Amino acid sequence: MRKQAMEIVQQEKVGKDIYRLTLAGGLAAVPGQFVQVGVSSTADPLLKRPFSIHYCNGSRLVLLYQVTGRGTNLLAAKKEGEILEVTGPLGRGFPLPEEGRAVVVAGGMGAAPLYYLLHALKSAGRDVTFLYGARTAAALVLQEQYRSLVRHYAAATDDGSFGRQGPVTELLQEELSRRPGVVFACGPEPMLRGAAAIAAGFNSRCFVSLEARMACGVGACLGCVIPGADGRYRRVCADGPVFAAEEVFPA
Amino acid sequence: MRKQAMEIVQQEKVGKDIYRLTLAGGLAAVPGQFVQVGVSSTADPLLKRPFSIHYCNGSRLVLLYQVTGRGTNLLAAKKEGEILEVTGPLGRGFPLPEEGRAVVVAGGMGAAPLYYLLHALKSAGRDVTFLYGARTAAALVLQEQYRSLVRHYAAATDDGSFGRQGPVTELLQEELSRRPGVVFACGPEPMLRGAAAIAAGFNSRCFVSLEARMACGVGACLGCVIPGADGRYRRVCADGPVFAAEEVFPA
Amino acid sequence: MTVDLSVKIGKLILKNPVMPASGCFGYGEEYARFFNLSRLGAIVVKGTTMRPRPGNKPPRIAETPAGILNAIGLQNPGAEEARLRIGQLAGYGIPVIVNVAGNSKEEYLQVIQTLEKEEAASAYEINVSCPNIKAGGLSFGTDPGVIYELVSLLRAATKKTLIVKLSPNVTDITPLARAAEDAGADALSLINTLVGTAIDIQKRRPLLGNVTGGLSGPAVKPVALHFVWQVSDAVKLPVIGMGGISSAEDAVEFLLAGASAVAIGTANFVNPLVCPEVIDGIAAYLQENNFNSVGEIIGLAKKGKAG
Amino acid sequence: MTVDLSVKIGKLILKNPVMPASGCFGYGEEYARFFNLSRLGAIVVKGTTMRPRPGNKPPRIAETPAGILNAIGLQNPGAEEARLRIGQLAGYGIPVIVNVAGNSKEEYLQVIQTLEKEEAASAYEINVSCPNIKAGGLSFGTDPGVIYELVSLLRAATKKTLIVKLSPNVTDITPLARAAEDAGADALSLINTLVGTAIDIQKRRPLLGNVTGGLSGPAVKPVALHFVWQVSDAVKLPVIGMGGISSAEDAVEFLLAGASAVAIGTANFVNPLVCPEVIDGIAAYLQENNFNSVGEIIGLAKKGKAG
Ligand SMILES: Cc1cc2nc3c(=O)[nH]c(=O)nc-3n(C[C@H](O)[C@H](O)[C@H](O)COP(=O)(O)OP(=O)(O)OC[C@H]3O[C@@H](n4cnc5c(N)ncnc54)[C@H](O)[C@@H]3O)c2cc1C
Ligand SMILES: Cc1cc2nc3c(=O)[nH]c(=O)nc-3n(C[C@H](O)[C@H](O)[C@H](O)COP(=O)(O)OP(=O)(O)OC[C@H]3O[C@@H](n4cnc5c(N)ncnc54)[C@H](O)[C@@H]3O)c2cc1C
Ligand SMILES: Cc1cc2nc3c(=O)[nH]c(=O)nc-3n(C[C@H](O)[C@H](O)[C@H](O)COP(=O)(O)O)c2cc1C
Ligand SMILES: Cc1cc2nc3c(=O)[nH]c(=O)nc-3n(C[C@H](O)[C@H](O)[C@H](O)COP(=O)(O)O)c2cc1C
Ligand code: FES
Ligand code: FES
C-alpha cells in the first residue's frame, strides 16, 4: 500500500462514457482490491476517486471507468503522458476458492474488477462461468476480452438488445440450477442482493463487492461504513469492498 | 466587453518561465486594456487572472505572461486545442497622442501591453523610442519583435548582461534630455514612480499602467483600489489600469 | 410547457428567484454591459451608509481555496449619491433592493429616510452583519435585542419591503432570525461572509490591509445551506439564500433547503453571465423534473428522507 | 545547518510541531503502513467516549468545494478498547494525545479515569466542539461557564497535559478560550469543523444521513487562521492550529498566525504522506529564510505591517 505518481500510457474510449486507462508502474494486488486516484492537482475536487483494479501486473495498472460526474469527467480529459497520483492497492479482495467451479456475475460497470478476477481464476485452472448483464448492449463493453477468459459465457440486457432480456440474476438462477459453484458478484446493490439470495437458495457461497462514498479509502475516517447483517457497521474500504454476502445482507 | 470561450492556437515558451499564448477569436481593444482569463474549470483556483493584451486583431488575441504562481502554472500546462474562458477587453488603455514623439518604457513583464501600443503608434505614424529594461538579459524576451516596430531602441539590465547596466529609467532620463516626448510606461511600481518623476522634470506627459489584486475586473467589487494622488481611491480595473502619472503618484 | 419562476418576497413579486448579492454588482452599470439587467428577479445594490465611506486600505482581496476574502469596508458614495444611481435603474422594470449599513441605529434610519422618496428603491436589505466594519456593525448582528430595536425603528419608517441580512458568525442564528421577524421584517437574507484571514508567508504579514476579511464563494456553500435550512425552519418569513452559488445546481440546492429566492455574489466575478445562466438553469431543472413552478421545490429536501 | 523544530505544548515536548487531527488518523495503524509514525511530533487518536458508539447512519461523507462534510458521529470503540489500541502506539516513542468526548461532564471524567493508568496516553484533547453529537456536545462548547466547570473537573483528575479543543461555531470565541485557560488547561486546539450541509438535487434530500455534518479541508482554512490569530492573542496558552492544512506553506501560515503546533486532518485522506511532507517542508522554509528554530516564527505575522 503506497502513494505513487503514475504516468498515463493509454486512455481508450471503449464505450459510451466508458474509458480504459492504462498507467505505468507495478502494483501487487489481488482481484477485488481498488485504488484511489487523484483527478485534480488543486483543492477542487478535493478527494481521490476509488476505482477497482481492472487489471494489474508488475509494470502496469489498468482501470475501467465510467464518466458519471465531475471527477470522472476530469479524468477522461487527461492525456497520455500526464501523471496521476494513485494510492493502493486498498481493501480486501475476492478470496480465491481452493477448488470447484466459480460463477462470476457482473452488472454494468461492476464488470471492472471481475476482469482481473477472471484472470486469476483462469491461472488457477478453475472452471468459470461469466454472466454479464447491463441495461443495454452498448454498456456490455469489452465482451470479447471477458469471453476469452472463461469456459461458459452468457449475457443479459434489460432492454433485450443483446443476450437474454431481463436481469442478469435470471442467468445466475439457471446456471446454479445446472451446476453448483461459488458466486462472485459486482454491480448495483439490488442486483447483488438478488444474486446473494439466489446463491443462498442453492447453498452456494457468495461474495459481493460493494461501493460507498469514501474519504480516506484506508480505514481511518469511518466515512464509508455500511450496516452489516448483524447491524454493526463495516468499513467498505478496509473491511471490504468484497464481503461474504451473509456478512452484509440479512438472510 | 464580453465573455468568450477561446481556443488555444499556440502556446510558445519565449523565455525562462515566460510564454506567449495565442487564442483564436477577435477582440476590439485599445492598447493598455486587459482581459481576465479562466485558468481552471473548477472552483480552485477560483478567480480569473488579469493579463494585458499583448496583441489582438479581429481574429486572434495574444498574451505574454510569466509563470509566478498557481494560476499561471496551470495556464502554462494548457495545450493547443484547449478552450479558455476570456472576459474582456477591460479597463482603460493608453491615450494615443494626437501628434508628437512617444517614449515607451518597459520594465520586465511590463513589456507585455507595450507591444500592442508600439503597433498602434507605428500605424499612427508616430516617431517612437522604446526603452526595454529587465533584471538580466534572459528576461528581455522578444527583443527583435519590439525593435522592429520602432525607430529608436535601447535596452538596460540590472546586471549589465545586456545593454546599459542600471535601471531603464536612466535611459529615459537621457532620452528626454535629447528630445521631448510623451512617456508611456509599464513595469514594477518603483520604476513607474521613477519614470513619472523624470517625465515631470521635463514637463512631459506620462502614462503608467498599474497592477493590483483583482476580483471582478470590471469595476463592481471595489477590490482593486489604490490611493490616487488626491488620497481618494481609484479602481485599477475600471479607472485604469492606465493612469496619467499625476493622478496616482503624488508630485 | 413553461414554468412559473415567480416568487414573493414581502411586498415584492420577483419574476424569477435570482438576484445579485449586495456589494458584488456595484450599482448594476458594470454588468449591464454583459447582459440586459431586466432579466434579473431583482437587483441588489452595494451597502449604503449615510455619508460616503472610503473603505479599507488595500490590498482588499485575497484568493483562498474555492473562495475569496474581501475587506472592502463598505466603500460607498453615501445615501444621496446612491439615490441618484438607484434612480438610473428604474428603466429596467425590476425591483431594486438597497443594502443599508451604518454605525448606529440613527444612521440606518437616515439612509432609509433619504431613499424613501426614491421610487426606484423598492426594498431595503438591512445589513446587520458586515464583518468588515469595526464600530457597531458586528454587534448589531449578534444581539437579538438590538436587532429587534433596529428593525422596529426602521419598520416604523417605511412601508417598503424590509429584508434583514443576518450574520453567520454566531453561535445560534435562530433567536436573531426570530427577533427580526417579531420586529416586522418581511424577509431574511443570509449568509453574509464568514470572518477569515490569510497570510503571506514570504512577507510574513496578513495578505489583507485590514488583517481580517469576509470569506465568500463556493467554499462557504455548505455553511450557507445549513443556515438557510435552519432559519427557514425557525421563522415563517421567506429567506433569500446566498453563499457560494455559482450554478443553477447550487441555486436549486438552496431552494430545496428552504430559500424562497437566491442571491449570487462572488460568482459574478468569475462569470459575468452567471445570473442569467442560473435563471435559465433553474427553469430547465424544473421542466426536466416536471415541476410547474419554483414554489413547488422550496424546502422540498426537508420532506424527503435523508441520506 | 539544522533547524530546531521542537515545540512545547503543556508538559509535552514535541520534536516537531506536526500531528494528525483527531478522527482523521484512526488509532494510527492505517497510516503506519505508509510511513513510520515515529516521525510525527505527536499522534492524536479518534474521539473517545466511555462506552462504544456506533456513530451516525450513512452516508457520512459528502465532498464540497475544496472541502468535505463528515457526519461520523463519534463512532469509537469506547474507552476500555481505546486504551488497548493506544497502548500499542507506545513503541513509536512519540506523545499520544487522546481526544476525549462525552455527553456529560461525568462521561469526560470517566474516560480520563480509564485512560489515566495507560502510560502511552500522554495528553488529553477535550473535544467540547463536535458538531455531530446532538445531546450536550454542542452546548459544552458554547458556554464559558460550562467549559470552566468541565475543565476544572478534569484538571483535578489528571496531571497529564490537558488540551481544550474549541468550536468555531460561536459568536465570540475569546471568552471560551479564557474560560479554559482560567480552569487550568495547558493548551487550546482549534478549529473543529464548521456546521454545514449539502443536498442531492436529483433525490431532493440531504446527502448526509445525519442531514448536517462538519465542514473541513482547504475551504475552511481562512476561517481557522482567523480563529488561531484571535485566540493566540487572547490567551497565553499555546494554540494547536488546524483547519485545511494540506502543505507546509499552509502550516507556516498557521505558525505565523500564532499557532505553536499544527494538526492535519482531511489532507491525510487526499495524501497519506502529508504529515511527513509537511514536517520536511517546515524545516526547509525555516532554513531558506534563515531561521534557527520554529519558535522564531510563531506569531511573527502579527508583528509585521499588514497588506
Ligand atoms: C471500491 C470502489 C470501486 C469502484 N470501482 C469503480 C470502477 O472500477 N469503475 C467505475 O467506473 N467506477 C467505480 N467506482 C465508482 C467510482 O468511484 C465513482 O463513479 C466515482 O467516484 C465518481 O466520481 P465523480 O467525481 O465523477 O462523481 P461525483 O458524483 O461528482 O462525485 C462526488 C463524490 O461522490 C463520490 N462518488 C460518486 N459516485 C460514487 C460511487 N458510485 N461510489 C463511491 N463514491 C462515489 C465521489 O468519489 C466523490 O467523492 C468504484 C467505487 C468504489 C467505492
Ligand atoms: C491589469 C493587469 C495586467 C497584467 N498583465 C500581465 C501580463 O501581461 N503578463 C503577466 O505575466 N502578468 C500580468 N499581470 C500579472 C498577472 O495577473 C499575475 O502574474 C497573475 O495573476 C498571477 O497569478 P498566479 O495564480 O500565477 O499567482 P498567485 O500568486 O498564485 O495568485 C494568487 C492571486 O493573486 C493574484 N495576483 C498575483 N500576482 C498578481 C499581480 N502581479 N497582479 C495582479 N494580481 C496578482 C492572482 O490573480 C490571484 O488572484 C497583470 C496584472 C494586472 C492587474
Ligand atoms: C466584494 C464583496 C463585497 C460585499 N459587500 C457587501 C455589502 O456591501 N453588503 C452586504 O450586505 N454584503 C456584502 N457582501 C456579501 C455578499 O453580499 C454575500 O452575502 C456573500 O458574499 C456570500 O455570497 P457569495 O458567496 O455568493 O459571494 C460582499 C461580498 C463581497 C465578496
Ligand atoms: C472524518 C473526520 C472525523 C473527525 N473526528 C473528530 C473527532 O473524533 N474529534 C475531534 O475533536 N475532531 C474530529 N474531527 C475534526 C478534525 O480533528 C479537525 O478539527 C477538522 O477536520 C479541521 O481540520 P482539517 O481541515 O485539517 O480536517 C474530525 C474530522 C473529520 C474530517
Ligand atoms: S473511506 Fe475512510 S474508513 Fe473507509
Ligand atoms: S477588481 Fe473589482 S473593482 Fe476592480
PDB file of C-alpha atoms in Angstrom, chain C residues 197-206, chain D residues 3-9 14-19 41 188 190 221 224-233 237-264 275 277-287 289 291-304:
ATOM      1  CA  THR C 197      -7.749  35.818   7.184  1.00  0.00           C
ATOM      2  CA  ALA C 198      -4.802  34.766   5.041  1.00  0.00           C
ATOM      3  CA  ILE C 199      -1.090  35.248   5.486  1.00  0.00           C
ATOM      4  CA  ASP C 200       1.682  35.954   3.020  1.00  0.00           C
ATOM      5  CA  ILE C 201       4.399  33.549   4.137  1.00  0.00           C
ATOM      6  CA  GLN C 202       7.107  35.367   2.174  1.00  0.00           C
ATOM      7  CA  LYS C 203       6.353  38.800   3.629  1.00  0.00           C
ATOM      8  CA  ARG C 204       5.196  37.254   6.931  1.00  0.00           C
ATOM      9  CA  ARG C 205       2.213  39.503   7.308  1.00  0.00           C
ATOM     10  CA  PRO C 206      -1.510  39.338   6.503  1.00  0.00           C
TER      11      PRO C 206
ATOM     12  CA  VAL D   3      16.887  23.844  12.491  1.00  0.00           C
ATOM     13  CA  ASP D   4      15.235  23.194  15.814  1.00  0.00           C
ATOM     14  CA  LEU D   5      11.692  22.054  15.111  1.00  0.00           C
ATOM     15  CA  SER D   6      10.745  21.250  18.685  1.00  0.00           C
ATOM     16  CA  VAL D   7       7.866  22.933  20.462  1.00  0.00           C
ATOM     17  CA  LYS D   8       6.376  22.688  23.924  1.00  0.00           C
ATOM     18  CA  ILE D   9       2.676  22.033  24.482  1.00  0.00           C
ATOM     19  CA  LEU D  14       7.167  17.635  20.611  1.00  0.00           C
ATOM     20  CA  LYS D  15      10.184  17.080  18.397  1.00  0.00           C
ATOM     21  CA  ASN D  16       8.315  18.853  15.613  1.00  0.00           C
ATOM     22  CA  PRO D  17       5.048  20.831  15.523  1.00  0.00           C
ATOM     23  CA  VAL D  18       3.080  18.447  13.282  1.00  0.00           C
ATOM     24  CA  MET D  19       0.412  15.973  14.352  1.00  0.00           C
ATOM     25  CA  GLY D  41       5.505  15.408  16.573  1.00  0.00           C
ATOM     26  CA  LEU D 188      -6.013  25.012  23.238  1.00  0.00           C
ATOM     27  CA  LEU D 190      -8.786  24.819  17.059  1.00  0.00           C
ATOM     28  CA  LYS D 221      -8.502  27.448   6.156  1.00  0.00           C
ATOM     29  CA  ALA D 224      -9.331  28.648  11.005  1.00  0.00           C
ATOM     30  CA  LEU D 225      -6.430  31.049  10.558  1.00  0.00           C
ATOM     31  CA  HIS D 226      -8.551  33.894  11.837  1.00  0.00           C
ATOM     32  CA  PHE D 227      -9.546  31.976  14.981  1.00  0.00           C
ATOM     33  CA  VAL D 228      -5.943  30.985  15.639  1.00  0.00           C
ATOM     34  CA  TRP D 229      -4.829  34.597  15.244  1.00  0.00           C
ATOM     35  CA  GLN D 230      -7.571  35.813  17.573  1.00  0.00           C
ATOM     36  CA  VAL D 231      -7.220  33.145  20.275  1.00  0.00           C
ATOM     37  CA  SER D 232      -3.437  33.261  20.415  1.00  0.00           C
ATOM     38  CA  ASP D 233      -3.832  36.986  21.120  1.00  0.00           C
ATOM     39  CA  LEU D 237      -1.644  29.221  26.350  1.00  0.00           C
ATOM     40  CA  PRO D 238      -0.067  27.594  23.317  1.00  0.00           C
ATOM     41  CA  VAL D 239      -2.512  27.000  20.479  1.00  0.00           C
ATOM     42  CA  ILE D 240      -2.552  23.965  18.207  1.00  0.00           C
ATOM     43  CA  GLY D 241      -3.867  25.257  14.900  1.00  0.00           C
ATOM     44  CA  MET D 242      -5.792  23.211  12.366  1.00  0.00           C
ATOM     45  CA  GLY D 243      -8.307  23.530   9.577  1.00  0.00           C
ATOM     46  CA  GLY D 244      -7.470  22.926   5.938  1.00  0.00           C
ATOM     47  CA  ILE D 245      -3.739  22.393   6.235  1.00  0.00           C
ATOM     48  CA  SER D 246      -2.555  20.471   3.171  1.00  0.00           C
ATOM     49  CA  SER D 247       1.002  21.663   2.681  1.00  0.00           C
ATOM     50  CA  ALA D 248       3.995  23.074   4.521  1.00  0.00           C
ATOM     51  CA  GLU D 249       3.011  26.534   3.241  1.00  0.00           C
ATOM     52  CA  ASP D 250      -0.374  26.192   4.918  1.00  0.00           C
ATOM     53  CA  ALA D 251       1.279  25.026   8.151  1.00  0.00           C
ATOM     54  CA  VAL D 252       3.646  28.005   8.094  1.00  0.00           C
ATOM     55  CA  GLU D 253       0.643  30.337   7.739  1.00  0.00           C
ATOM     56  CA  PHE D 254      -0.745  28.913  10.992  1.00  0.00           C
ATOM     57  CA  LEU D 255       2.565  29.220  12.802  1.00  0.00           C
ATOM     58  CA  LEU D 256       2.956  32.824  11.630  1.00  0.00           C
ATOM     59  CA  ALA D 257      -0.618  33.497  12.817  1.00  0.00           C
ATOM     60  CA  GLY D 258       0.278  32.368  16.318  1.00  0.00           C
ATOM     61  CA  ALA D 259      -0.096  28.582  16.447  1.00  0.00           C
ATOM     62  CA  SER D 260       2.600  26.747  18.412  1.00  0.00           C
ATOM     63  CA  ALA D 261       1.850  23.484  16.602  1.00  0.00           C
ATOM     64  CA  VAL D 262      -0.422  22.312  13.822  1.00  0.00           C
ATOM     65  CA  ALA D 263      -2.710  19.372  13.205  1.00  0.00           C
ATOM     66  CA  ILE D 264      -3.618  17.912   9.829  1.00  0.00           C
ATOM     67  CA  CYS D 275       2.299  14.707   7.657  1.00  0.00           C
ATOM     68  CA  GLU D 277       5.892  16.038   3.856  1.00  0.00           C
ATOM     69  CA  VAL D 278       4.748  18.995   5.955  1.00  0.00           C
ATOM     70  CA  ILE D 279       7.418  18.323   8.593  1.00  0.00           C
ATOM     71  CA  ASP D 280      10.136  18.368   5.922  1.00  0.00           C
ATOM     72  CA  GLY D 281       8.606  21.430   4.289  1.00  0.00           C
ATOM     73  CA  ILE D 282       8.550  23.445   7.505  1.00  0.00           C
ATOM     74  CA  ALA D 283      12.209  22.645   8.075  1.00  0.00           C
ATOM     75  CA  ALA D 284      13.016  23.726   4.515  1.00  0.00           C
ATOM     76  CA  TYR D 285      11.097  27.001   4.939  1.00  0.00           C
ATOM     77  CA  LEU D 286      12.963  27.821   8.140  1.00  0.00           C
ATOM     78  CA  GLN D 287      16.298  27.085   6.515  1.00  0.00           C
ATOM     79  CA  ASN D 289      14.560  32.034   5.425  1.00  0.00           C
ATOM     80  CA  PHE D 291      15.529  30.907  10.998  1.00  0.00           C
ATOM     81  CA  ASN D 292      17.152  28.654  13.570  1.00  0.00           C
ATOM     82  CA  SER D 293      14.023  27.330  15.184  1.00  0.00           C
ATOM     83  CA  VAL D 294      10.323  27.055  14.646  1.00  0.00           C
ATOM     84  CA  GLY D 295       9.803  29.111  17.806  1.00  0.00           C
ATOM     85  CA  GLU D 296      11.113  32.163  15.967  1.00  0.00           C
ATOM     86  CA  ILE D 297       8.217  32.287  13.536  1.00  0.00           C
ATOM     87  CA  ILE D 298       5.342  31.617  15.940  1.00  0.00           C
ATOM     88  CA  GLY D 299       3.063  34.655  15.747  1.00  0.00           C
ATOM     89  CA  LEU D 300       5.512  36.560  13.573  1.00  0.00           C
ATOM     90  CA  ALA D 301       2.823  37.812  11.151  1.00  0.00           C
ATOM     91  CA  LYS D 302       1.337  39.849  13.973  1.00  0.00           C
ATOM     92  CA  LYS D 303       4.417  41.940  14.241  1.00  0.00           C
ATOM     93  CA  GLY D 304       4.670  42.741  10.537  1.00  0.00           C
TER      94      GLY D 304
END
